[in-house]
Amino acid sequence: MATVVTDRDDEYFKECKVEVAGKKTRTHVNLDGVFWTNSEKNQWLVGLFIGTAMLYSARTLMPLCVVPLSEEMGWDKTESGTVLSAFFWGYTMTQFLGGYLSDRIGGELVLPVAACVWSLITFWTPQLAYLSTDKHNSLYIVVLSRVLLGISQGFHFPGMTSIISRKVSEHQRSFLFSVVASGSHFGTLIVGSMGSVLMDYFGWSVPFYIIGLIGLSWMLLMRYMLMAKQRSRSVVSHKESLSLDNDKFKPEPRTSVPWVYLFTKPAFWSILVGHFCENNAFFILLSWIPTYFHENFPTAKGWVFNVVPWVVTIPSSIGSGWLADKMITKGYSVTFVRKTMETVALCGTAFFLFMISYASSYTSCLIVMALAVACCGFHNSGIFVNPQDIAPKHAGSIFGIMNMAGAIPGFVGVYIAGHILEVTKSWNAVFSQTAVICLVGWAAFTLFGTGKKIV
């Protein structure tokens, strides 16, 4: 029979000296669910990476197909911008709810339900577009389907953040989170390559059917082969293996998020502003890159300019996560690391957006655009993971609020970009104002951001 000799409370786990048959040993019991083992971490890394890739594949299908769809439906630039931005109206609605539910009942339950919904909406989008022969009615139906897609996808990142903050130690989070988040670029790469080929040969509707089916397949795989197995694990099994007194290792009760206190902290506001500004650049590039190259270089191959920016962004996202964890391990403060990553993300993106105005050839425009998107990858190791630093016990809820702010430029910025193009016919005007907004976000996070725990 094991007895606890001494113990020490820590933020996430209790370090104990345990005496078994007269022999003392030391172990850790997690107060909020055990951390993943290496094999479990690898399983979840692959699973969440694929899920994020499918999520972004479904999300970026419309920007890829909006040109032929607009020509078929008779939409102008403003109407196309409405369709592209409609996704983010829904995406904003469920960010906080996704984080709250994930913190309360577990992201393991939230993610597959949401994935089922957005996969089905993706699959049925072509049929919804043809429900009416009237141009305006078709526009309204497609806009509504995009809103519903956003509502269902709004649960994914807050849920994923909640899971990782509970199951991964601080010095491993940057790399794992950046790898998982790089699935967004991989998903965009899949759509840009495979989707472009399918659209050229079979029409714009076929990619929607295929990505929808793949999304459903991922949901079933995660639900029945990984998540069900993971939920069967519990702190109780770990305690029983040690024969410890259960009363000493009851998980701490969930506490409410201290919103009033958070709203008084400049560090909290800095991540909202910084995430808003970075997402404004990312979503405008994500939504309008295909149209930009179609208009300026009509003979260019779609599979090239829809692929190259995301090819270079995957290593930048993963590499920034590895570098961030390495710097933290070497003794650099978390605050310094987060600000360094975000400086590359926001200042780098702003610089290359300004440089687009001076690029004239197809090759130079493609290189500059790819570098601008690649800089966005460093955001995954900066502000994107910062909620886990400042509020580890409430990371899902905090991330939900942050991502809700970050989704606003998805419908405001993307729509305004379309309107500016309709009125001025100037891409430089769009990219220049986007670059200035990036610099505003960088200044806010550099001055007020922190990597220290505040709640």
Short mmCIF file of C-alpha atoms in Angstrom, two decimals, residues 146-438:
data_model
loop_
_atom_site.label_atom_id
_atom_site.label_comp_id
_atom_site.label_asym_id
_atom_site.label_seq_id
_atom_site.Cartn_x
_atom_site.Cartn_y
_atom_site.Cartn_z
CA ARG A 146 -21.46 30.82 -45.76
CA VAL A 147 -22.74 32.28 -42.48
CA LEU A 148 -23.71 28.80 -41.27
CA LEU A 149 -20.31 27.45 -42.33
CA GLY A 150 -18.68 30.16 -40.23
CA ILE A 151 -20.88 29.41 -37.23
CA SER A 152 -19.89 25.74 -37.26
CA GLN A 153 -16.17 26.38 -37.88
CA GLY A 154 -16.02 28.94 -35.07
CA PHE A 155 -15.80 26.10 -32.53
CA HIS A 156 -12.59 24.58 -33.93
CA PHE A 157 -9.70 26.81 -32.84
CA PRO A 158 -11.06 27.66 -29.35
CA GLY A 159 -11.67 23.96 -28.79
CA MET A 160 -8.21 23.05 -30.00
CA THR A 161 -6.64 25.74 -27.81
CA SER A 162 -8.50 24.45 -24.76
CA ILE A 163 -7.29 20.90 -25.36
CA ILE A 164 -3.65 21.84 -25.89
CA SER A 165 -3.52 24.19 -22.88
CA ARG A 166 -4.70 21.34 -20.63
CA LYS A 167 -2.70 18.50 -22.14
CA VAL A 168 0.67 20.01 -23.14
CA SER A 169 3.32 21.58 -20.91
CA GLU A 170 4.33 25.21 -21.46
CA HIS A 171 7.74 24.58 -23.04
CA GLN A 172 6.19 22.30 -25.71
CA ARG A 173 3.11 24.32 -26.64
CA SER A 174 4.60 26.68 -29.21
CA PHE A 175 5.88 23.92 -31.47
CA LEU A 176 2.84 21.67 -31.17
CA PHE A 177 0.40 24.54 -31.64
CA SER A 178 2.32 25.94 -34.61
CA VAL A 179 2.40 22.51 -36.27
CA VAL A 180 -1.32 22.02 -35.76
CA ALA A 181 -2.08 25.58 -36.90
CA SER A 182 0.06 25.07 -40.00
CA GLY A 183 -2.63 22.65 -41.07
CA SER A 184 -4.52 25.76 -42.14
CA HIS A 185 -1.83 26.50 -44.73
CA PHE A 186 -1.69 22.86 -45.78
CA GLY A 187 -5.45 22.87 -46.27
CA THR A 188 -5.20 26.01 -48.38
CA LEU A 189 -2.42 24.30 -50.33
CA ILE A 190 -4.64 21.27 -50.98
CA VAL A 191 -7.43 23.44 -52.29
CA GLY A 192 -5.05 25.58 -54.35
CA SER A 193 -3.51 22.54 -56.04
CA MET A 194 -6.06 19.73 -56.12
CA GLY A 195 -9.01 22.11 -56.06
CA SER A 196 -7.67 24.14 -58.99
CA VAL A 197 -7.14 21.01 -61.10
CA LEU A 198 -10.59 19.63 -60.25
CA MET A 199 -12.22 22.97 -60.99
CA ASP A 200 -10.45 23.27 -64.36
CA TYR A 201 -11.47 19.77 -65.47
CA PHE A 202 -14.83 19.15 -63.76
CA GLY A 203 -16.20 22.55 -62.78
CA TRP A 204 -16.34 24.50 -59.53
CA SER A 205 -18.85 22.24 -57.74
CA VAL A 206 -16.74 19.04 -57.60
CA PRO A 207 -14.16 20.33 -55.07
CA PHE A 208 -17.00 21.09 -52.65
CA TYR A 209 -18.28 17.53 -52.81
CA ILE A 210 -14.83 15.97 -52.30
CA ILE A 211 -13.73 18.22 -49.42
CA GLY A 212 -17.08 17.75 -47.71
CA LEU A 213 -16.71 13.96 -47.82
CA ILE A 214 -13.11 14.10 -46.57
CA GLY A 215 -14.20 16.33 -43.68
CA LEU A 216 -16.85 13.82 -42.65
CA SER A 217 -14.30 11.01 -42.84
CA TRP A 218 -11.94 12.90 -40.53
CA MET A 219 -14.73 13.54 -38.06
CA LEU A 220 -15.64 9.83 -37.91
CA LEU A 221 -11.99 8.78 -37.57
CA MET A 222 -11.30 11.18 -34.71
CA ARG A 223 -14.57 10.47 -32.98
CA TYR A 224 -14.37 6.70 -32.91
CA MET A 225 -10.67 5.85 -33.14
CA LEU A 226 -8.94 8.57 -31.14
CA MET A 227 -11.29 10.68 -29.06
CA ALA A 228 -13.29 7.78 -27.64
CA LYS A 229 -10.02 6.14 -26.60
CA GLN A 230 -8.70 9.36 -25.10
CA ARG A 231 -11.83 9.99 -23.03
CA SER A 232 -11.55 6.53 -21.51
CA ARG A 233 -8.37 7.65 -19.79
CA SER A 234 -8.83 9.34 -16.46
CA VAL A 235 -6.94 10.56 -13.45
CA VAL A 236 -8.52 7.70 -11.50
CA SER A 237 -6.65 5.05 -13.47
CA HIS A 238 -3.40 6.87 -12.79
CA LYS A 239 -4.15 7.08 -9.09
CA GLU A 240 -5.16 3.44 -8.86
CA SER A 241 -1.89 2.38 -10.44
CA LEU A 242 -0.12 4.19 -7.61
CA SER A 243 -2.63 3.12 -4.92
CA LEU A 244 -2.82 6.68 -3.63
CA ASP A 245 -5.43 8.28 -1.42
CA ASN A 246 -8.06 9.64 -3.87
CA ASP A 247 -9.12 12.46 -1.53
CA LYS A 248 -5.71 14.09 -1.84
CA PHE A 249 -5.87 14.24 -5.64
CA LYS A 250 -9.30 15.51 -6.52
CA PRO A 251 -9.17 17.85 -9.52
CA GLU A 252 -9.55 21.51 -8.74
CA PRO A 253 -13.04 22.82 -9.47
CA ARG A 254 -13.50 24.85 -12.64
CA THR A 255 -13.55 28.55 -11.91
CA SER A 256 -15.25 31.32 -13.85
CA VAL A 257 -13.20 33.55 -16.12
CA PRO A 258 -12.49 36.86 -14.32
CA TRP A 259 -13.60 39.02 -17.24
CA VAL A 260 -13.82 42.27 -15.30
CA TYR A 261 -10.24 41.89 -14.12
CA LEU A 262 -9.05 40.93 -17.62
CA PHE A 263 -10.69 43.96 -19.20
CA THR A 264 -8.53 46.20 -17.01
CA LYS A 265 -5.30 44.63 -18.29
CA PRO A 266 -3.53 46.25 -21.27
CA ALA A 267 -1.95 42.88 -22.09
CA PHE A 268 -5.39 41.39 -22.74
CA TRP A 269 -6.39 44.26 -25.04
CA SER A 270 -3.07 44.06 -26.86
CA ILE A 271 -3.73 40.52 -28.06
CA LEU A 272 -7.19 41.54 -29.26
CA VAL A 273 -5.79 44.45 -31.25
CA GLY A 274 -2.79 42.51 -32.55
CA HIS A 275 -4.86 39.50 -33.58
CA PHE A 276 -7.40 41.77 -35.28
CA CYS A 277 -4.69 43.50 -37.32
CA GLU A 278 -2.87 40.32 -38.32
CA ASN A 279 -6.09 38.56 -39.30
CA ASN A 280 -7.09 41.56 -41.37
CA ALA A 281 -3.99 41.03 -43.52
CA PHE A 282 -4.28 37.25 -43.58
CA PHE A 283 -7.96 37.14 -44.53
CA ILE A 284 -7.59 39.76 -47.24
CA LEU A 285 -4.70 37.79 -48.76
CA LEU A 286 -6.54 34.50 -48.34
CA SER A 287 -9.71 35.80 -49.96
CA TRP A 288 -8.36 38.00 -52.74
CA ILE A 289 -5.08 36.38 -53.92
CA PRO A 290 -6.86 34.28 -56.61
CA THR A 291 -8.73 37.33 -57.92
CA TYR A 292 -5.56 39.48 -57.86
CA PHE A 293 -3.64 37.07 -60.09
CA HIS A 294 -6.63 36.35 -62.33
CA GLU A 295 -6.99 40.06 -63.08
CA ASN A 296 -3.33 41.08 -63.32
CA PHE A 297 -1.92 37.94 -64.94
CA PRO A 298 -4.85 36.24 -66.72
CA THR A 299 -2.62 33.68 -68.45
CA ALA A 300 -1.02 32.49 -65.19
CA LYS A 301 -1.80 28.97 -64.00
CA GLY A 302 -4.16 28.93 -61.01
CA TRP A 303 -2.49 25.93 -59.42
CA VAL A 304 0.77 27.93 -59.22
CA PHE A 305 -0.35 31.13 -57.51
CA ASN A 306 -2.81 29.22 -55.35
CA VAL A 307 -0.06 26.87 -54.15
CA VAL A 308 3.25 28.74 -53.85
CA PRO A 309 2.28 31.15 -51.01
CA TRP A 310 1.07 28.28 -48.83
CA VAL A 311 4.03 26.02 -49.62
CA VAL A 312 6.43 28.54 -48.08
CA THR A 313 4.11 29.32 -45.17
CA ILE A 314 4.02 25.78 -43.78
CA PRO A 315 7.78 25.69 -42.93
CA SER A 316 7.62 29.27 -41.60
CA SER A 317 4.79 28.32 -39.23
CA ILE A 318 6.39 25.08 -38.02
CA GLY A 319 9.87 26.61 -37.91
CA SER A 320 8.68 29.56 -35.82
CA GLY A 321 7.14 27.15 -33.30
CA TRP A 322 10.36 25.16 -33.04
CA LEU A 323 12.38 28.36 -32.67
CA ALA A 324 10.03 29.77 -30.01
CA ASP A 325 10.24 26.61 -27.87
CA LYS A 326 14.01 26.52 -28.36
CA MET A 327 14.36 30.12 -27.20
CA ILE A 328 12.19 29.49 -24.13
CA THR A 329 14.23 26.39 -23.27
CA LYS A 330 17.43 28.42 -23.63
CA GLY A 331 16.19 30.88 -21.01
CA TYR A 332 14.63 33.69 -23.02
CA SER A 333 11.48 35.04 -21.41
CA VAL A 334 8.15 34.01 -22.89
CA THR A 335 7.31 37.71 -23.31
CA PHE A 336 10.44 38.33 -25.40
CA VAL A 337 9.80 35.25 -27.54
CA ARG A 338 6.16 36.12 -28.24
CA LYS A 339 7.04 39.72 -29.19
CA THR A 340 9.89 38.58 -31.42
CA MET A 341 7.65 36.16 -33.32
CA GLU A 342 4.94 38.80 -33.68
CA THR A 343 7.44 41.40 -34.93
CA VAL A 344 8.38 39.10 -37.79
CA ALA A 345 4.71 38.37 -38.48
CA LEU A 346 3.30 41.90 -38.51
CA CYS A 347 6.28 44.00 -39.62
CA GLY A 348 7.30 41.42 -42.20
CA THR A 349 3.79 41.21 -43.66
CA ALA A 350 3.54 45.02 -43.75
CA PHE A 351 6.89 45.35 -45.51
CA PHE A 352 6.03 42.92 -48.30
CA LEU A 353 2.55 44.37 -48.76
CA PHE A 354 4.19 47.73 -49.38
CA MET A 355 6.65 46.07 -51.77
CA ILE A 356 3.83 44.65 -53.92
CA SER A 357 3.30 48.18 -55.25
CA TYR A 358 6.82 48.07 -56.75
CA ALA A 359 6.54 44.58 -58.22
CA SER A 360 5.52 44.47 -61.86
CA SER A 361 6.32 41.04 -63.32
CA TYR A 362 4.39 37.90 -62.53
CA THR A 363 7.40 36.25 -60.89
CA SER A 364 8.21 39.21 -58.64
CA CYS A 365 4.57 39.60 -57.59
CA LEU A 366 4.33 35.90 -56.78
CA ILE A 367 7.54 35.98 -54.69
CA VAL A 368 6.52 39.10 -52.75
CA MET A 369 3.02 37.76 -52.15
CA ALA A 370 4.43 34.42 -50.96
CA LEU A 371 6.79 36.15 -48.52
CA ALA A 372 3.94 38.29 -47.15
CA VAL A 373 1.88 35.17 -46.45
CA ALA A 374 4.93 33.33 -45.06
CA CYS A 375 5.44 36.06 -42.46
CA CYS A 376 1.89 35.43 -41.27
CA GLY A 377 3.06 31.96 -40.21
CA PHE A 378 5.08 33.46 -37.34
CA HIS A 379 1.82 34.69 -35.79
CA ASN A 380 1.12 31.11 -34.68
CA SER A 381 4.02 31.32 -32.22
CA GLY A 382 3.24 34.85 -31.13
CA ILE A 383 -0.20 36.20 -30.29
CA PHE A 384 -1.99 33.06 -31.47
CA VAL A 385 -0.60 30.98 -28.59
CA ASN A 386 -0.48 33.86 -26.08
CA PRO A 387 -3.86 33.09 -24.38
CA GLN A 388 -2.26 29.90 -23.06
CA ASP A 389 0.47 32.04 -21.48
CA ILE A 390 -1.66 34.71 -19.82
CA ALA A 391 -4.61 32.53 -18.77
CA PRO A 392 -3.74 28.80 -18.97
CA LYS A 393 -6.83 27.66 -17.04
CA HIS A 394 -9.17 29.68 -19.25
CA ALA A 395 -7.29 29.47 -22.56
CA GLY A 396 -10.29 28.29 -24.57
CA SER A 397 -12.53 31.14 -23.42
CA ILE A 398 -9.80 33.79 -23.81
CA PHE A 399 -8.91 32.48 -27.25
CA GLY A 400 -12.60 32.57 -28.19
CA ILE A 401 -12.82 36.27 -27.37
CA MET A 402 -9.54 36.96 -29.15
CA ASN A 403 -10.54 35.04 -32.25
CA MET A 404 -13.94 36.74 -32.25
CA ALA A 405 -12.10 40.06 -32.53
CA GLY A 406 -9.87 38.49 -35.17
CA ALA A 407 -12.86 37.37 -37.21
CA ILE A 408 -14.26 40.90 -37.54
CA PRO A 409 -11.84 41.90 -40.34
CA GLY A 410 -12.95 38.74 -42.09
CA PHE A 411 -16.27 40.33 -42.98
CA VAL A 412 -15.37 44.02 -42.61
CA GLY A 413 -11.90 43.99 -44.17
CA VAL A 414 -12.70 41.52 -46.94
CA TYR A 415 -15.90 43.39 -47.85
CA ILE A 416 -14.19 46.80 -47.79
CA ALA A 417 -11.39 45.42 -49.97
CA GLY A 418 -13.97 44.35 -52.54
CA HIS A 419 -15.68 47.73 -52.39
CA ILE A 420 -12.36 49.60 -52.78
CA LEU A 421 -11.56 47.48 -55.83
CA GLU A 422 -14.99 48.16 -57.30
CA VAL A 423 -14.63 51.92 -56.84
CA THR A 424 -10.91 52.60 -57.39
CA LYS A 425 -9.74 49.57 -59.40
CA SER A 426 -6.52 49.86 -57.33
CA TRP A 427 -4.91 46.84 -55.69
CA ASN A 428 -2.17 49.06 -54.28
CA ALA A 429 -4.76 50.98 -52.24
CA VAL A 430 -5.95 47.72 -50.68
CA PHE A 431 -2.47 46.41 -49.84
CA SER A 432 -1.16 49.75 -48.50
CA GLN A 433 -3.98 50.29 -46.01
CA THR A 434 -3.63 46.65 -44.94
CA ALA A 435 0.09 47.18 -44.26
CA VAL A 436 -0.60 50.24 -42.09
CA ILE A 437 -3.09 48.26 -40.01
CA CYS A 438 -0.41 45.58 -39.47
#
